[in-house]
Backbone as JSON, one array per atom type, in Angstrom:
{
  "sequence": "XXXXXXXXXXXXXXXXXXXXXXXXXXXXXXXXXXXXXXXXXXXXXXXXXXXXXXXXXXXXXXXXXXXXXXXXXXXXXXXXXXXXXXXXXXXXXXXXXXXXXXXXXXXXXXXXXXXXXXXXXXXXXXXXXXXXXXXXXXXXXXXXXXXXXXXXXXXXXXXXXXXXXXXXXXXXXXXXXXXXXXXXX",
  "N": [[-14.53, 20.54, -12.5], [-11.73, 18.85, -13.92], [-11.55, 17.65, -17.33], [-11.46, 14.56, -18.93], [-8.73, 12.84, -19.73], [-7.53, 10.11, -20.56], [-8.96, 7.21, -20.65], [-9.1, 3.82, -18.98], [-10.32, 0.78, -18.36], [-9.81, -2.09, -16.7], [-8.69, -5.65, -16.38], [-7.64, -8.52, -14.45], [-6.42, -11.7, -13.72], [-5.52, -13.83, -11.2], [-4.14, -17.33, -10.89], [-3.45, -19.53, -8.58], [-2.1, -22.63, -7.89], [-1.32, -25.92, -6.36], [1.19, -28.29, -6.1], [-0.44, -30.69, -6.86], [-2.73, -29.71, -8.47], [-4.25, -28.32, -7.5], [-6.65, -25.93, -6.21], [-5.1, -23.19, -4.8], [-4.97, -19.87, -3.99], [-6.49, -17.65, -5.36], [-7.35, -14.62, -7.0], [-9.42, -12.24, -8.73], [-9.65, -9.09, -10.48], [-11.03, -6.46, -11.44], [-11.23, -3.39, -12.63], [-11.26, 0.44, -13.18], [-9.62, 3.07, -14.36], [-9.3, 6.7, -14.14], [-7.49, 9.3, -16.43], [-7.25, 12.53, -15.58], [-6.94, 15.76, -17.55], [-5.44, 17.87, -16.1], [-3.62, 16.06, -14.41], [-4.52, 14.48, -12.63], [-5.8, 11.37, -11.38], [-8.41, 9.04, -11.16], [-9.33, 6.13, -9.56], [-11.03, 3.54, -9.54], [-12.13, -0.15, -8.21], [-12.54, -3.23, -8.01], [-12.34, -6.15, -6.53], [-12.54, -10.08, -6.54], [-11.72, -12.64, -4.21], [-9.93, -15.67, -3.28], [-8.55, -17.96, -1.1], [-7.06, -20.52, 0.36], [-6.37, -22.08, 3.22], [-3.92, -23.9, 5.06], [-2.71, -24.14, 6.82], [-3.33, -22.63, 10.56], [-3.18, -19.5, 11.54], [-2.49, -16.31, 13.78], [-4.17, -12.93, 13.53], [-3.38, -10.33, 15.12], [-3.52, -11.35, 17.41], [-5.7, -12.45, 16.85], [-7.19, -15.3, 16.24], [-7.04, -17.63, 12.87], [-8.51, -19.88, 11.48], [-7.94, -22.95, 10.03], [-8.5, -23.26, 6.47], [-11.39, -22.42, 3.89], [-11.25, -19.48, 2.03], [-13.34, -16.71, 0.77], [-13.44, -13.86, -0.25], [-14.82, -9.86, -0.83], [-13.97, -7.87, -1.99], [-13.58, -3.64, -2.32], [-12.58, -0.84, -3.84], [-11.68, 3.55, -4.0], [-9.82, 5.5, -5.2], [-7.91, 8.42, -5.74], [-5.59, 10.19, -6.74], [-4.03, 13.22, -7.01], [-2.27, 15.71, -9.36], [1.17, 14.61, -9.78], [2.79, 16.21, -10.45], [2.99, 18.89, -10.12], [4.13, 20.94, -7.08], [2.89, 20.45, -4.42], [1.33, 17.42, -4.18], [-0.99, 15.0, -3.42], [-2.75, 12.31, -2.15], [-5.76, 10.02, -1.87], [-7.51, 7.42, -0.4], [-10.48, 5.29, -0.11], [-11.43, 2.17, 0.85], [-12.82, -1.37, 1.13], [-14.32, -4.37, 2.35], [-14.48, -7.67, 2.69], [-12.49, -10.04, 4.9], [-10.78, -12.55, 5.96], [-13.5, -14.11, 7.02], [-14.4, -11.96, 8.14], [-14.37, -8.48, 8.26], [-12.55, -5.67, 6.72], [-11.89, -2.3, 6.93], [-10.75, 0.37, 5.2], [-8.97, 3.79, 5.22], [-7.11, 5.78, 3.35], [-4.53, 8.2, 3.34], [-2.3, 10.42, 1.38], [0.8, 12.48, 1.24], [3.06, 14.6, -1.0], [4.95, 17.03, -0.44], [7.35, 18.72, -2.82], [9.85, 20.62, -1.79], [11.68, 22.24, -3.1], [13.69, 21.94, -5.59], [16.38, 19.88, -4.84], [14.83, 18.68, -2.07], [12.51, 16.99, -0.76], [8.8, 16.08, 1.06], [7.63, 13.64, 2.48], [4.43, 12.37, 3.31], [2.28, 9.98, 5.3], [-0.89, 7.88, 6.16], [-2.48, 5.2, 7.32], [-5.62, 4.03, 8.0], [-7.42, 1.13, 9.59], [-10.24, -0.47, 10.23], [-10.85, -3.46, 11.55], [-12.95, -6.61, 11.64], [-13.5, -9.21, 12.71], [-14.58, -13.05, 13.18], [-13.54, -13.97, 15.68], [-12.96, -11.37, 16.97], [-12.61, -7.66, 17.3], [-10.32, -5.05, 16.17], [-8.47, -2.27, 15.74], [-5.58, -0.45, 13.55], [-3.39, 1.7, 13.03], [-0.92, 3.76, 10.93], [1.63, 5.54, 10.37], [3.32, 7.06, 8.1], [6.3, 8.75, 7.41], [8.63, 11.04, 5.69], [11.73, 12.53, 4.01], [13.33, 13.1, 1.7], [16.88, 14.52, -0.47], [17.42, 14.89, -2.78], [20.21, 14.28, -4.67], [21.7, 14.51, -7.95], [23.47, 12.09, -9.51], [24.25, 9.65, -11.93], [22.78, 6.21, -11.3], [23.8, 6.6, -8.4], [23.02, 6.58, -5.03], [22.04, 7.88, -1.83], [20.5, 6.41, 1.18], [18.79, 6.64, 4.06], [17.08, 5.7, 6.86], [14.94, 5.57, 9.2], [12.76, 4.09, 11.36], [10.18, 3.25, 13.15], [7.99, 1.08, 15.35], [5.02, 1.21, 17.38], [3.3, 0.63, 19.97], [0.05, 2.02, 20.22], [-2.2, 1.38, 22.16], [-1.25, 0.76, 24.73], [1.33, 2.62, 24.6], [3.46, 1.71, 24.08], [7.01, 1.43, 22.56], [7.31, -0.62, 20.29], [9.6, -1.44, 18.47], [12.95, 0.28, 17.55], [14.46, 1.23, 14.67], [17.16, 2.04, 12.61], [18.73, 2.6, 9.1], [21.08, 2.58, 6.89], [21.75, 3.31, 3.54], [24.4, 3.15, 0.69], [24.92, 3.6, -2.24], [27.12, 3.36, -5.28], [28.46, 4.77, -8.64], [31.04, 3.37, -10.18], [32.9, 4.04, -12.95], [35.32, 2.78, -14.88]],
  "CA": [[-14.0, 19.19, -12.73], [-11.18, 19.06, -14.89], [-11.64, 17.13, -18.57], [-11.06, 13.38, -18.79], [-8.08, 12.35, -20.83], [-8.09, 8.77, -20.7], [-9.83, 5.74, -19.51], [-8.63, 2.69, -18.8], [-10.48, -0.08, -18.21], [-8.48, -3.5, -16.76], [-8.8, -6.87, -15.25], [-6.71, -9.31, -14.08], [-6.49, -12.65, -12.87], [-4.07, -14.77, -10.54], [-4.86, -18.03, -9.98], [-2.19, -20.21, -7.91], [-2.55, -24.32, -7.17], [-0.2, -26.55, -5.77], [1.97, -29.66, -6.91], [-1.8, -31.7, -7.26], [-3.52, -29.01, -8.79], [-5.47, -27.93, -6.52], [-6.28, -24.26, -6.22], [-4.68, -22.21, -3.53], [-5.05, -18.97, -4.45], [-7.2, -17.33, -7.06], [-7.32, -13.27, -7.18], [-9.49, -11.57, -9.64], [-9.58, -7.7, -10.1], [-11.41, -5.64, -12.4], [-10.67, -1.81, -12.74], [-11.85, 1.76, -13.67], [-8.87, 4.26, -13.85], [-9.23, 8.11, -14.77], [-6.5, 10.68, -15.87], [-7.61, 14.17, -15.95], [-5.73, 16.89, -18.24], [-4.69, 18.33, -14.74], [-2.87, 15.06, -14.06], [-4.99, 13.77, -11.79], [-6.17, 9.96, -11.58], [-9.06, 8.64, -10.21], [-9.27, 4.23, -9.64], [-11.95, 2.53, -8.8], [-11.33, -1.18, -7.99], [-13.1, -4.39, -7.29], [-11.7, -7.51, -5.97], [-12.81, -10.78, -6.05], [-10.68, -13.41, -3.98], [-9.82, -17.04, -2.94], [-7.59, -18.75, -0.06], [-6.9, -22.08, 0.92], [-5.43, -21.83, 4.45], [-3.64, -25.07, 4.94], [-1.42, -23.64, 8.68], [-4.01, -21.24, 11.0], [-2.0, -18.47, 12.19], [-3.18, -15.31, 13.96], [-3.81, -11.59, 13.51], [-3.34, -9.49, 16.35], [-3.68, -12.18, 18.39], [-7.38, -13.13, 17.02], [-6.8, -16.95, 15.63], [-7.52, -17.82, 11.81], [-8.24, -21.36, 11.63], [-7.48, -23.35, 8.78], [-9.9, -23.56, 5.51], [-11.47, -21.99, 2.85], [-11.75, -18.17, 2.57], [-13.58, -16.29, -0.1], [-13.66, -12.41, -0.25], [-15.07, -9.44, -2.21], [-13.23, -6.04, -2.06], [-14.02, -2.44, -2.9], [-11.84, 0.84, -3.56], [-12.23, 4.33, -4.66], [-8.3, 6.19, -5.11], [-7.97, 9.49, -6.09], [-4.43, 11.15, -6.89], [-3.59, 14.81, -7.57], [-1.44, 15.43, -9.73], [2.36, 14.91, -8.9], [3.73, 17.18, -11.65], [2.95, 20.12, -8.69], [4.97, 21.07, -5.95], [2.4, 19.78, -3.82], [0.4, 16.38, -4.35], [-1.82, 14.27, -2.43], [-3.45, 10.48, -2.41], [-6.7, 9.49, -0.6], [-8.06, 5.81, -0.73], [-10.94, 4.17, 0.8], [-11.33, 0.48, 0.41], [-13.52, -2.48, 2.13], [-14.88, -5.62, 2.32], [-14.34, -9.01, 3.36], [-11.13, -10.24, 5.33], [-10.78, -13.71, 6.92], [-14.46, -14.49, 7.22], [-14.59, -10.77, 8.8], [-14.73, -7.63, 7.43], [-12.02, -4.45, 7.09], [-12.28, -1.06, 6.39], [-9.19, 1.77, 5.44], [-8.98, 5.23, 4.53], [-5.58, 6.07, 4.05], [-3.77, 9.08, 2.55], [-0.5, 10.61, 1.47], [1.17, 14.0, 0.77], [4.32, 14.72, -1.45], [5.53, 18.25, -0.93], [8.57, 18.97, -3.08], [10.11, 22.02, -1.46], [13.14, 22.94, -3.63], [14.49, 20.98, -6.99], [16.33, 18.55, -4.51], [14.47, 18.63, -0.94], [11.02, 16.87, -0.93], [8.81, 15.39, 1.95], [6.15, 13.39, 2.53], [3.9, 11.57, 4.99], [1.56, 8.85, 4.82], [-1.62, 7.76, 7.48], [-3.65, 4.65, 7.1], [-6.48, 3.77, 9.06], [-8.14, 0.07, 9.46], [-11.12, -1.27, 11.3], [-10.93, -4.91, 11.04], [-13.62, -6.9, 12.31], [-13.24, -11.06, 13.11], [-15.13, -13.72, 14.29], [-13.15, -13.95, 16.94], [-12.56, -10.56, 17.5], [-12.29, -6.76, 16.39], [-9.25, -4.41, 16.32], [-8.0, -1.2, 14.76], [-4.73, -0.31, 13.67], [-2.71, 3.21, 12.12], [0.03, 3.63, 10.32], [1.33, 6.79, 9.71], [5.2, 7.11, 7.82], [6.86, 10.01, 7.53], [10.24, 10.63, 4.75], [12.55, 13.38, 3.78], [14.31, 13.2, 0.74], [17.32, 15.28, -0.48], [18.28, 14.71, -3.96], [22.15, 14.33, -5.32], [21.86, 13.63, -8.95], [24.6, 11.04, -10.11], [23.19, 8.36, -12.19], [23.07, 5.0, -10.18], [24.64, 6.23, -7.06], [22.25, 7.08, -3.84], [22.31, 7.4, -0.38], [19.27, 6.25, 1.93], [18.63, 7.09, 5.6], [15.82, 5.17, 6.83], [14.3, 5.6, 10.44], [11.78, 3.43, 11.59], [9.4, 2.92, 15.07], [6.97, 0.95, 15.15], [4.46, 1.72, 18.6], [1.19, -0.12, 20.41], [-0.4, 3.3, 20.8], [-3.23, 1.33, 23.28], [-0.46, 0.89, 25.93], [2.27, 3.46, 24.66], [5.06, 0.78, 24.1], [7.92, 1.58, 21.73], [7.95, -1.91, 20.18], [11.22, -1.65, 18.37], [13.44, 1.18, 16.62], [15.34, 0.88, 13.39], [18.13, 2.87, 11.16], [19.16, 1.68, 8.51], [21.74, 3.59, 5.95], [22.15, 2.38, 2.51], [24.65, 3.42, -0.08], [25.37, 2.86, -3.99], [28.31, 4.32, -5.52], [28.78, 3.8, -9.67], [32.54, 3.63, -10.36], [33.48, 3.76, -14.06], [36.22, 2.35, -15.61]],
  "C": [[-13.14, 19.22, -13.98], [-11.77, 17.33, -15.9], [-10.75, 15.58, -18.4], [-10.1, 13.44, -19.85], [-7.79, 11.56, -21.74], [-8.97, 8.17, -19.77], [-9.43, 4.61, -20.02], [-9.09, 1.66, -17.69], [-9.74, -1.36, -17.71], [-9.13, -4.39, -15.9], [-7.48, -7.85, -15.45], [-7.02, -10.46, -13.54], [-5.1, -13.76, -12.23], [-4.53, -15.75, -9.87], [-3.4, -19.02, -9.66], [-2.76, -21.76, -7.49], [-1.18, -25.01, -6.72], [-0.15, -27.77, -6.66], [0.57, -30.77, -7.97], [-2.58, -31.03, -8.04], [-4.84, -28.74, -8.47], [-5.62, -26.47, -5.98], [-5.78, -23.9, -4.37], [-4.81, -21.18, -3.12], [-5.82, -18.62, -5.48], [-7.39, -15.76, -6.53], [-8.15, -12.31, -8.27], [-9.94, -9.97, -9.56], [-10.2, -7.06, -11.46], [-11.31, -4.22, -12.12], [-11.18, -1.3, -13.38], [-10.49, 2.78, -13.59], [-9.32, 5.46, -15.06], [-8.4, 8.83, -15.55], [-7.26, 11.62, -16.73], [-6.65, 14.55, -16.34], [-5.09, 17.53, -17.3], [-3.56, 17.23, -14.33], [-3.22, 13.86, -13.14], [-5.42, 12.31, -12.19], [-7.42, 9.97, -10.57], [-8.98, 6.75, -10.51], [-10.38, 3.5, -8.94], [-11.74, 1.03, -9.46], [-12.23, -2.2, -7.78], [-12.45, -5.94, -7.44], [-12.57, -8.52, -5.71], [-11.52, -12.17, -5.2], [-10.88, -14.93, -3.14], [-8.62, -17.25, -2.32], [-7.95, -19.72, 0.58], [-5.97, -21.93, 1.83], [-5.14, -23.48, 4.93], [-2.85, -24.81, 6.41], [-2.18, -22.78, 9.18], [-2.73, -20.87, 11.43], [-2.87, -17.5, 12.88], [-3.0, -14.11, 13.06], [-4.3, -10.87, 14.34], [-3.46, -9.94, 17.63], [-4.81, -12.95, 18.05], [-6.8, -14.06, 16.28], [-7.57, -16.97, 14.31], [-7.39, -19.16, 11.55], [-8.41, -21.94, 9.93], [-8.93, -23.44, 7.88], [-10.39, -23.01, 4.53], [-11.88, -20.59, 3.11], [-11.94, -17.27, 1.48], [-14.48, -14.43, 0.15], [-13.66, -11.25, -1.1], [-14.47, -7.71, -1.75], [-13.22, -4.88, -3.04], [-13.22, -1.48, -3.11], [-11.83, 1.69, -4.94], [-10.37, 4.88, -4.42], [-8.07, 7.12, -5.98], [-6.4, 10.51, -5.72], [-4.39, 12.28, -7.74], [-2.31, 14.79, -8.14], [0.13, 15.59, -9.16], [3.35, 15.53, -9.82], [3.97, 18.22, -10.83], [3.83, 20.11, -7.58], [4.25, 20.26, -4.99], [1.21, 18.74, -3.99], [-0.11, 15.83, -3.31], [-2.63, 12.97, -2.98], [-4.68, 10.29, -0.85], [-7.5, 8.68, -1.46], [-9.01, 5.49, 0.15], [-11.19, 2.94, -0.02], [-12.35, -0.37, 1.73], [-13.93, -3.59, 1.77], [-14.52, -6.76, 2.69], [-12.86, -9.36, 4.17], [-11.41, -11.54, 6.13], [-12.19, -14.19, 7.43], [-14.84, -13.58, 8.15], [-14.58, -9.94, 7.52], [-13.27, -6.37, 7.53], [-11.96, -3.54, 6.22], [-11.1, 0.19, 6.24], [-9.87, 3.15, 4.73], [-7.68, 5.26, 4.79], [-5.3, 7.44, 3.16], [-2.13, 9.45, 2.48], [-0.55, 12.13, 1.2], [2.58, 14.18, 0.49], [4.11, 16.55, -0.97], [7.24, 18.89, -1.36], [9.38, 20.73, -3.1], [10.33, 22.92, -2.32], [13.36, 21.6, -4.81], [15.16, 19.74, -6.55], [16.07, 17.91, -3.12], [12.85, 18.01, -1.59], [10.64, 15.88, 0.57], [7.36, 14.77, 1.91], [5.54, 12.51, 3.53], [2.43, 10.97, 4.18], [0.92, 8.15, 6.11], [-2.52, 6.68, 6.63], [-3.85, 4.17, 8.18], [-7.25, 2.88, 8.77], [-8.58, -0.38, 10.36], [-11.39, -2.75, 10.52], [-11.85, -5.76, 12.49], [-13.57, -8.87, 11.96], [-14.35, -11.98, 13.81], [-15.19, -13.49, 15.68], [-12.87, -12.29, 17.7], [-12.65, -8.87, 17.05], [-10.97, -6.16, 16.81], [-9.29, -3.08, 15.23], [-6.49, -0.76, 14.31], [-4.85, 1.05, 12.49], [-1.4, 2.94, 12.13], [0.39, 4.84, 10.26], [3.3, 6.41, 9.77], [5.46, 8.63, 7.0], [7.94, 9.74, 6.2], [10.62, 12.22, 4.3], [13.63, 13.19, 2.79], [14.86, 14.6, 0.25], [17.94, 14.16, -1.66], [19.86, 14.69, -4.33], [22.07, 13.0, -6.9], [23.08, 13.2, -9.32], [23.75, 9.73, -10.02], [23.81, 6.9, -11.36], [24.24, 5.06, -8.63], [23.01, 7.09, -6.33], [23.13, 6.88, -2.5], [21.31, 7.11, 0.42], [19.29, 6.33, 3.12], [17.6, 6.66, 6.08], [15.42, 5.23, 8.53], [12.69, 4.74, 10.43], [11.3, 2.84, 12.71], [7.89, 2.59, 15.08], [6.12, 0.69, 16.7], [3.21, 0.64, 18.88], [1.2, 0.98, 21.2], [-1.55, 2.89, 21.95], [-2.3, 1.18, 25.13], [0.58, 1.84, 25.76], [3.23, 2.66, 24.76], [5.46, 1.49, 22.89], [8.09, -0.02, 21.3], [9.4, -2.41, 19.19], [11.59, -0.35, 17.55], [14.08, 0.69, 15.55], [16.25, 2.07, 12.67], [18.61, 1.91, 10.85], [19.68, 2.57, 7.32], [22.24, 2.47, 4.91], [22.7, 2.99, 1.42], [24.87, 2.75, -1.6], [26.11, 3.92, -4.57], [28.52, 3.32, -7.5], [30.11, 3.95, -9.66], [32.79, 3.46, -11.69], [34.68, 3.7, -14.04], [36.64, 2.41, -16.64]]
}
């Protein structure tokens, strides 16, 4: 186990009301973060939270009906360091959601090939459980960057498909190319 460096303790709070002052929102978060002399981090997390649902809406189709919704959330997040050619991120997290419950594990992975090639990919996984209903969903994003230093200019290349792997639909594609060019004068 490599040697602690720091610790950093934190909380936070966000509380939100409307025109009458009447809460809407409230968010509070207390924190544990690590860094090891290796570079690494570890984060542990706890969430307490508040919503005033004033419009139901769904998710995933399961119905969230209007009203008060108070939830307590957990996570453990553990990054390697990204000083290395190759890094990595793995998170679990849980607890309350909509007067249900959901659950992730997600991870990532930088590997920077070459000085200006790097790639990385990214998988999360959530069991969400509802009154009305349960569901699961994954994520998984992919990326390929190729460096060209010149300060404030880029170029971006963005691909994006997002799937309902329980029937095998393609539910829509995306590119999307984005440049920035500085020009002095």
């Amino acid at each position: 186990m490599a040697a602690v460096q720091e610790i950093n303790p934190y909380g936070e709070i966000h509380y939100v009301t409307d025109l009458q002052n009447v809460l809407q929102t409230r968010n509070a978060v207390i924190g544990f973060g690590m860094q090891f002399l290796d570079g690494s981090t570890l984060n542990l997390r706890y969430q307490n939270g508040f919503e005033r649902l004033d419009t139901p809406f769904s998710v995933s189709g399961i119905p969230i009906p209007l009203g008060y919704y108070a939830t307590n959330q957990g996570s453990v997040t553990y990054t390697s360091s990204r000083a290395r050619p190759l890094s990595a991120r793995v998170s679990l997290s849980g607890g309350g959601f909509w007067n249900g419950s959901r659950y992730t594990v997600s991870g990532s992975a930088i590997w920077r090939a070459r000085y200006r090639w790097a790639f990385d990919a990214s998988w999360s996984h959530n069991d969400i459980s509802l009154p009305g209903g349960s569901f699961s969903t994954d994520v998984m994003v992919g990326h390929v960057e190729y460096f060209i230093h010149a300060p404030l200019s880029d170029f971006f290349l963005v691909y994006t498909e997002r799937r309902d792997l329980d029937v095998g639909v393609v539910l829509d594609r995306v590119v999307a190319a984005k440049v920035t060019k500085l020009f002095a004068f």
